[in-house]
PDB file of C-alpha atoms in Angstrom:
ATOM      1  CA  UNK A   1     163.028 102.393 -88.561  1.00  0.00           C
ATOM      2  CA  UNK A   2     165.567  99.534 -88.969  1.00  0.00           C
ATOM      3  CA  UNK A   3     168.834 100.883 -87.677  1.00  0.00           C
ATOM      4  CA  UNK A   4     166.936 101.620 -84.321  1.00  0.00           C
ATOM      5  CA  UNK A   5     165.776  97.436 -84.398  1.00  0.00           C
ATOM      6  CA  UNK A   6     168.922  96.678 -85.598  1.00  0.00           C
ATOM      7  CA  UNK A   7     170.531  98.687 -82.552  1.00  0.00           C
ATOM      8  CA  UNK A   8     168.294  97.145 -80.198  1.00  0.00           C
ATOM      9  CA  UNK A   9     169.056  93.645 -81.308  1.00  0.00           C
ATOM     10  CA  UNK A  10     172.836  94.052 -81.063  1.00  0.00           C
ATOM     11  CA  UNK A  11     172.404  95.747 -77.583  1.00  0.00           C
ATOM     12  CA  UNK A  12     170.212  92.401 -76.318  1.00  0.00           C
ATOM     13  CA  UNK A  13     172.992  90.176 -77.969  1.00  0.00           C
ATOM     14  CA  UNK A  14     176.101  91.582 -76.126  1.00  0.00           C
ATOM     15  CA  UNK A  15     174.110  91.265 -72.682  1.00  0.00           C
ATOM     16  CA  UNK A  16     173.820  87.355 -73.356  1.00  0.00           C
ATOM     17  CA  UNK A  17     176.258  85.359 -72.464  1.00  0.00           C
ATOM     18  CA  UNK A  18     175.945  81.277 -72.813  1.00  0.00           C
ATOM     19  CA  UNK A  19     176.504  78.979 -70.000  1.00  0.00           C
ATOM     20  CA  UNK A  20     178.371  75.791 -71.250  1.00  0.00           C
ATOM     21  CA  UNK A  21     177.410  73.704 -67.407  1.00  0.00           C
ATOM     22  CA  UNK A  22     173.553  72.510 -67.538  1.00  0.00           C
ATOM     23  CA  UNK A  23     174.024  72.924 -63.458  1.00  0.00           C
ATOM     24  CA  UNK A  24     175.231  76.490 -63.337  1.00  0.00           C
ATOM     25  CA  UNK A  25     172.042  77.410 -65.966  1.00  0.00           C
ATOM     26  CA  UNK A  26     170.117  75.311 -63.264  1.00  0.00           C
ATOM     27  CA  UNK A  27     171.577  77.339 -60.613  1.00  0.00           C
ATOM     28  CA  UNK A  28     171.113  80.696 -62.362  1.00  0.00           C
ATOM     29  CA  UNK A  29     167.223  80.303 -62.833  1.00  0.00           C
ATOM     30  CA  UNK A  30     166.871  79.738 -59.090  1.00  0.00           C
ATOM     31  CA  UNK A  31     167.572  83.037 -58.592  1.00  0.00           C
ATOM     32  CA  UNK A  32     165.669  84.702 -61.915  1.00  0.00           C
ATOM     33  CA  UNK A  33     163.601  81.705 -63.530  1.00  0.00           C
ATOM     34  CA  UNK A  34     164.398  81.407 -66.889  1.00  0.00           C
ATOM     35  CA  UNK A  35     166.786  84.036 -67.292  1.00  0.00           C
ATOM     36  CA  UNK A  36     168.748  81.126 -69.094  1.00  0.00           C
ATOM     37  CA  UNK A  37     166.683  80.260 -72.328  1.00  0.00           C
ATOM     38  CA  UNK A  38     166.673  76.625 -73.746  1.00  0.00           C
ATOM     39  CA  UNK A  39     169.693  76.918 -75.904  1.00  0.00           C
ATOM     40  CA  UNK A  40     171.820  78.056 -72.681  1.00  0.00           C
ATOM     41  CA  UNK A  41     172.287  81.614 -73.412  1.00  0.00           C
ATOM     42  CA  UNK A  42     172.010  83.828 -69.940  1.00  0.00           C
ATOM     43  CA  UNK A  43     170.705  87.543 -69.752  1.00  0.00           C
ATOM     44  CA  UNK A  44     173.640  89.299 -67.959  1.00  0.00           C
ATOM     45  CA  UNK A  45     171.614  92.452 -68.493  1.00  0.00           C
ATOM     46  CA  UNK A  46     172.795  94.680 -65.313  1.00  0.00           C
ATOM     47  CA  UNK A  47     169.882  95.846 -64.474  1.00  0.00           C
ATOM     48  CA  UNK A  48     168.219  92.494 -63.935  1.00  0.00           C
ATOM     49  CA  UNK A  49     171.124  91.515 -61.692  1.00  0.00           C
ATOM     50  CA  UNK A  50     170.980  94.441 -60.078  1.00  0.00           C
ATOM     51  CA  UNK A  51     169.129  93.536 -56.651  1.00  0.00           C
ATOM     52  CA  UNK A  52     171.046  90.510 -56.244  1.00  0.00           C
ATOM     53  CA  UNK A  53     174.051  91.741 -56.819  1.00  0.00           C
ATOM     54  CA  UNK A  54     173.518  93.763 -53.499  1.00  0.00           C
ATOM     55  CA  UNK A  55     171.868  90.845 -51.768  1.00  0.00           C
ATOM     56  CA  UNK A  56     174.305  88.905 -52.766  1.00  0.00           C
ATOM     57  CA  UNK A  57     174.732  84.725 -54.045  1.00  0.00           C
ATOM     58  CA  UNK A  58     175.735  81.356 -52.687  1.00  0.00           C
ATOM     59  CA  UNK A  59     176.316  78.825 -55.157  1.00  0.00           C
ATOM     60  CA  UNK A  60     176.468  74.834 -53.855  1.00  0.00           C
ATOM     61  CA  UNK A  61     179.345  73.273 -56.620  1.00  0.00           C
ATOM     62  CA  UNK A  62     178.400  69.750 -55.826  1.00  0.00           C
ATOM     63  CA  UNK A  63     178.204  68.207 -59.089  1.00  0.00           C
ATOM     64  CA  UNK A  64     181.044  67.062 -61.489  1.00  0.00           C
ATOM     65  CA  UNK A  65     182.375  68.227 -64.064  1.00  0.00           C
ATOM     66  CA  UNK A  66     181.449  71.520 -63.270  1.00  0.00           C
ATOM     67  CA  UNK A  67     182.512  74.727 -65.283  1.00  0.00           C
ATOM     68  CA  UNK A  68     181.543  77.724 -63.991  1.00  0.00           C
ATOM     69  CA  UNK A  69     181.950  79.895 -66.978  1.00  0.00           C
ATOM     70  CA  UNK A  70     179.756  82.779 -67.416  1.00  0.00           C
ATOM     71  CA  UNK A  71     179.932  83.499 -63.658  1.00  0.00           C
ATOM     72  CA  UNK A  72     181.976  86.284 -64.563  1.00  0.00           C
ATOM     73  CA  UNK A  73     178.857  87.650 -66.571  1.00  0.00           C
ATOM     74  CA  UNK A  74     177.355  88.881 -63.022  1.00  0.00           C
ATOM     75  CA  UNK A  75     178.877  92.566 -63.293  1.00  0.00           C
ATOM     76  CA  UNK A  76     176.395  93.824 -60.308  1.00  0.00           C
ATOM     77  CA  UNK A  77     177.274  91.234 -58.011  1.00  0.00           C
ATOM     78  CA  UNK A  78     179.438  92.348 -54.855  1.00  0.00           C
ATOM     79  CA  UNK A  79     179.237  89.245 -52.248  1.00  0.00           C
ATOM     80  CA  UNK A  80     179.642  85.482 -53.515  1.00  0.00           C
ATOM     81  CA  UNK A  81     179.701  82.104 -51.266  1.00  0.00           C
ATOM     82  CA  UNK A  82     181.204  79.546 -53.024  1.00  0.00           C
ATOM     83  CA  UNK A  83     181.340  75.888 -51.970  1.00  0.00           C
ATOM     84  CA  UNK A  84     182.765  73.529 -53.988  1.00  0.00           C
ATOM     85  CA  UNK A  85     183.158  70.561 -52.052  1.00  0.00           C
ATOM     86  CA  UNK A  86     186.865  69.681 -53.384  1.00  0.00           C
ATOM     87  CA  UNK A  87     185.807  68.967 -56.654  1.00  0.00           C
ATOM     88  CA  UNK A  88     187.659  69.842 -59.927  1.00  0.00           C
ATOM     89  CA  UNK A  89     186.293  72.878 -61.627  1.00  0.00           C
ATOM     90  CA  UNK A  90     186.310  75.206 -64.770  1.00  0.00           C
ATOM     91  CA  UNK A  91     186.380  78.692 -64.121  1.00  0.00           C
ATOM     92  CA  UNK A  92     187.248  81.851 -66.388  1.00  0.00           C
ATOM     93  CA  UNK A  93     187.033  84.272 -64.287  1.00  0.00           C
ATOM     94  CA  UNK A  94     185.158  85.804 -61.113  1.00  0.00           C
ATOM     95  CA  UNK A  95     182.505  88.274 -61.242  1.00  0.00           C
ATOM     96  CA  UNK A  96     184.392  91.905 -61.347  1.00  0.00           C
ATOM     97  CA  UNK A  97     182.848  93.926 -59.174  1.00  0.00           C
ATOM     98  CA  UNK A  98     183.217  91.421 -56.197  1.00  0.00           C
ATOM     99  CA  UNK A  99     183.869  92.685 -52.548  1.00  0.00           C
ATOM    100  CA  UNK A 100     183.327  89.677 -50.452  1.00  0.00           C
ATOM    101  CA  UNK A 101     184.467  86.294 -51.414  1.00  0.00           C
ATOM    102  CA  UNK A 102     184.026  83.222 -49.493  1.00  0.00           C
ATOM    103  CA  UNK A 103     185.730  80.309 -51.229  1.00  0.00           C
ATOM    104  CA  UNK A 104     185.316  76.970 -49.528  1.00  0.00           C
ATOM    105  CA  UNK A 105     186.861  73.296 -49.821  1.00  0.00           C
ATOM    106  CA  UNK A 106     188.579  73.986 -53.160  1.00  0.00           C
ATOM    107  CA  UNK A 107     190.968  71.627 -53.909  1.00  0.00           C
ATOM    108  CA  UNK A 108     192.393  72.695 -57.111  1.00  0.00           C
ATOM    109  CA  UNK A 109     195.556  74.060 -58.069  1.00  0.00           C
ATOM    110  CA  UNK A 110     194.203  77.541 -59.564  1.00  0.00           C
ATOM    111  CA  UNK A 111     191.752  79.971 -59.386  1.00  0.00           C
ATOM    112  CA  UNK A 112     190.889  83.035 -61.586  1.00  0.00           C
ATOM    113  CA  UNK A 113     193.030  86.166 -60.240  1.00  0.00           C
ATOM    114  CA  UNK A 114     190.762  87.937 -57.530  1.00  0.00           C
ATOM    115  CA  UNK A 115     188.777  91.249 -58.792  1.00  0.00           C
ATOM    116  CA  UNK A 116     190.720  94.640 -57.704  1.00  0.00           C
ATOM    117  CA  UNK A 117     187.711  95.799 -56.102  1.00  0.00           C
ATOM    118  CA  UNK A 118     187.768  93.148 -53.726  1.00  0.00           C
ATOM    119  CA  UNK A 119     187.766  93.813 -49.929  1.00  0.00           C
ATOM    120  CA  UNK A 120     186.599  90.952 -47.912  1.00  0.00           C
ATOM    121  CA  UNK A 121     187.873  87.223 -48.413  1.00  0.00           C
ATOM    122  CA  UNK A 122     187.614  83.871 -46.737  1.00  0.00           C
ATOM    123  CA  UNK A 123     189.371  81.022 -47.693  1.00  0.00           C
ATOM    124  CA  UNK A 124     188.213  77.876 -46.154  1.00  0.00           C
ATOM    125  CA  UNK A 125     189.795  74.155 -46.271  1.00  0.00           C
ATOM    126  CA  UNK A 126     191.901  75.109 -49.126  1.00  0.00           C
ATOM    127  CA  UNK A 127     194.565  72.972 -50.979  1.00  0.00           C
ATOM    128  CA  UNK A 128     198.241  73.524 -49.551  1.00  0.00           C
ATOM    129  CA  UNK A 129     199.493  74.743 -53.157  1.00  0.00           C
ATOM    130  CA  UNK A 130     197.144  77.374 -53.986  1.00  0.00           C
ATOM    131  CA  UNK A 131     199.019  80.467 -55.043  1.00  0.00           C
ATOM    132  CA  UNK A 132     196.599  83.398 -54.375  1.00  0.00           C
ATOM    133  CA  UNK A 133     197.831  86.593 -55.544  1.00  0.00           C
ATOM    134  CA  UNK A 134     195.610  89.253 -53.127  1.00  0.00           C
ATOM    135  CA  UNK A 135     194.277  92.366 -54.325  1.00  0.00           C
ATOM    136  CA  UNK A 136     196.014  95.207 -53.104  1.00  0.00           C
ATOM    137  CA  UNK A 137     192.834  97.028 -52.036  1.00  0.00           C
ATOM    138  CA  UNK A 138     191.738  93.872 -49.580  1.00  0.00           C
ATOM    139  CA  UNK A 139     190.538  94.926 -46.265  1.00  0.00           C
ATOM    140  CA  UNK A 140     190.392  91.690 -44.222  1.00  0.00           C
ATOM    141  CA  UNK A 141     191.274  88.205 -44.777  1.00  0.00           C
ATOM    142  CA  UNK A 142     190.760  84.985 -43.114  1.00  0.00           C
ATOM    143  CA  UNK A 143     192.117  81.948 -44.142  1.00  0.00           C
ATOM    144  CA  UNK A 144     190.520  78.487 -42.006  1.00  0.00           C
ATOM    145  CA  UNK A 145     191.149  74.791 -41.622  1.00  0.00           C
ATOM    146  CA  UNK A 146     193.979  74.437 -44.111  1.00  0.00           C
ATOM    147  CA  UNK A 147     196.913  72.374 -44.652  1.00  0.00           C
ATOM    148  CA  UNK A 148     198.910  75.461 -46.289  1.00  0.00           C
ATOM    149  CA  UNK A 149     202.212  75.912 -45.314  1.00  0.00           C
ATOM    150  CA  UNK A 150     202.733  79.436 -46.617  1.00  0.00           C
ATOM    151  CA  UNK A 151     200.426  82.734 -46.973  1.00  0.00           C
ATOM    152  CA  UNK A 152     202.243  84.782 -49.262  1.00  0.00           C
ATOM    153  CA  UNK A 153     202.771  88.562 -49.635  1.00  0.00           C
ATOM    154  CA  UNK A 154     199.806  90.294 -48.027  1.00  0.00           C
ATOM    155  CA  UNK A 155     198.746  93.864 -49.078  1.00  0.00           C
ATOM    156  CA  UNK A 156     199.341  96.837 -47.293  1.00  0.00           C
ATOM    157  CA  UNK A 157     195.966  97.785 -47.626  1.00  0.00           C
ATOM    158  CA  UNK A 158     195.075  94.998 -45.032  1.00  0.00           C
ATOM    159  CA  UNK A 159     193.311  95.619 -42.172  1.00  0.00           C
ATOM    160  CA  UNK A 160     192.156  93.265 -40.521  1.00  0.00           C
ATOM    161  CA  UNK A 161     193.805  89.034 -40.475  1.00  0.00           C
ATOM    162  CA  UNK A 162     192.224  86.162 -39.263  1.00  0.00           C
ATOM    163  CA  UNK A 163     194.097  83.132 -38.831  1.00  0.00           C
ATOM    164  CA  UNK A 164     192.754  79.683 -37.451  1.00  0.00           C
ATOM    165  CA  UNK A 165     193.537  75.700 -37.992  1.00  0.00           C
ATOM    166  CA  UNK A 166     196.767  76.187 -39.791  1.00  0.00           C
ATOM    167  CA  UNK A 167     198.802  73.089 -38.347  1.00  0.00           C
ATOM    168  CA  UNK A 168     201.234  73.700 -40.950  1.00  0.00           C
ATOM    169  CA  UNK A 169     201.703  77.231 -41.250  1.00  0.00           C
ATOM    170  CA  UNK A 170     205.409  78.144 -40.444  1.00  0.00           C
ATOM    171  CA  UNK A 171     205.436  81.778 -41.531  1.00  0.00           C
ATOM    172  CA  UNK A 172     204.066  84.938 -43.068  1.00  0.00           C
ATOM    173  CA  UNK A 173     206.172  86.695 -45.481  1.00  0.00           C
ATOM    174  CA  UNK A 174     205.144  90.238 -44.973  1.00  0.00           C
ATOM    175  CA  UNK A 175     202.562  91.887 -42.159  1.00  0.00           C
ATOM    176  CA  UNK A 176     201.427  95.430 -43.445  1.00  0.00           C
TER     177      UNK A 176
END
């Protein structure tokens, strides 16, 4: 009779995952109230996530600091909206099961690399120096109002490219 409770209270533990940024717990229990407890510790159970993680999220970063670890927590989720109104931020890693992305006015230097399964992205009012290191399984990409002055390698796997407000874009390195 123990091992089985014992089992089951290792199995809730590993689906909990705490969330360091009072804002991001905030922003968590909009979608599932209270699915962070008082002491900051979120259920990441999949099956809980599940629904949204079709539906998909858009999270508002417009406090600072802001550290968005734990995102990465979200294994169901597939489409993200991220605005985070060029302020600095903390961030581990992106949800891995991601397919659309929509990052805008993110003016820091680095990002987490981009999941593999990702197909869609949009990168809007991005800082110049961003490296971004695309997935070689993305589909389309559009990249908006930026001051960047180079794209990078683009995968072959790319299908479709959207280009607009780019004053200083001199040249792409590679069309697939």
């Amino acid at each position: 009779v123990l091992l089985p409770l014992l089992l089951a209270i290792e199995t809730t533990r590993a689906q909990t995952v705490f969330i360091p940024d009072v804002n991001l717990r905030a922003w968590f229990n909009s979608y599932i109230p209270d699915v962070v407890d008082a002491n900051g510790y979120l259920d990441a159970s999949p099956a809980l996530w599940a629904n949204w993680g079709q539906i998909g999220m858009t999270l508002d970063v417009d406090w600072q600091p802001c550290d968005l670890t734990g995102l990465e927590a979200l294994t169901e989720l597939r489409y993200l909206e991220v605005d985070f109104h060029e302020l600095d931020v903390t961030m581990n890693a992106w949800p891995p099961a991601l397919e659309t992305l929509i990052i805008s006015h993110y003016l820091g230097s680095s990002l987490p690399a981009l999941p593999v399964t990702m197909q869609g992205l949009l990168l809007n009012g991005i800082d110049p120096t961003l490296p971004v290191a695309f997935p070689e399984g993305l589909l389309t990409l559009q990249v908006v109002g930026s001051p960047i002055t180079l794209l990078g390698n683009l995968p072959v796997s790319l299908r479709g490219l959207a280009l607009s407000g780019l004053p200083n874009l001199q040249v792409l390195l590679s069309l697939p």
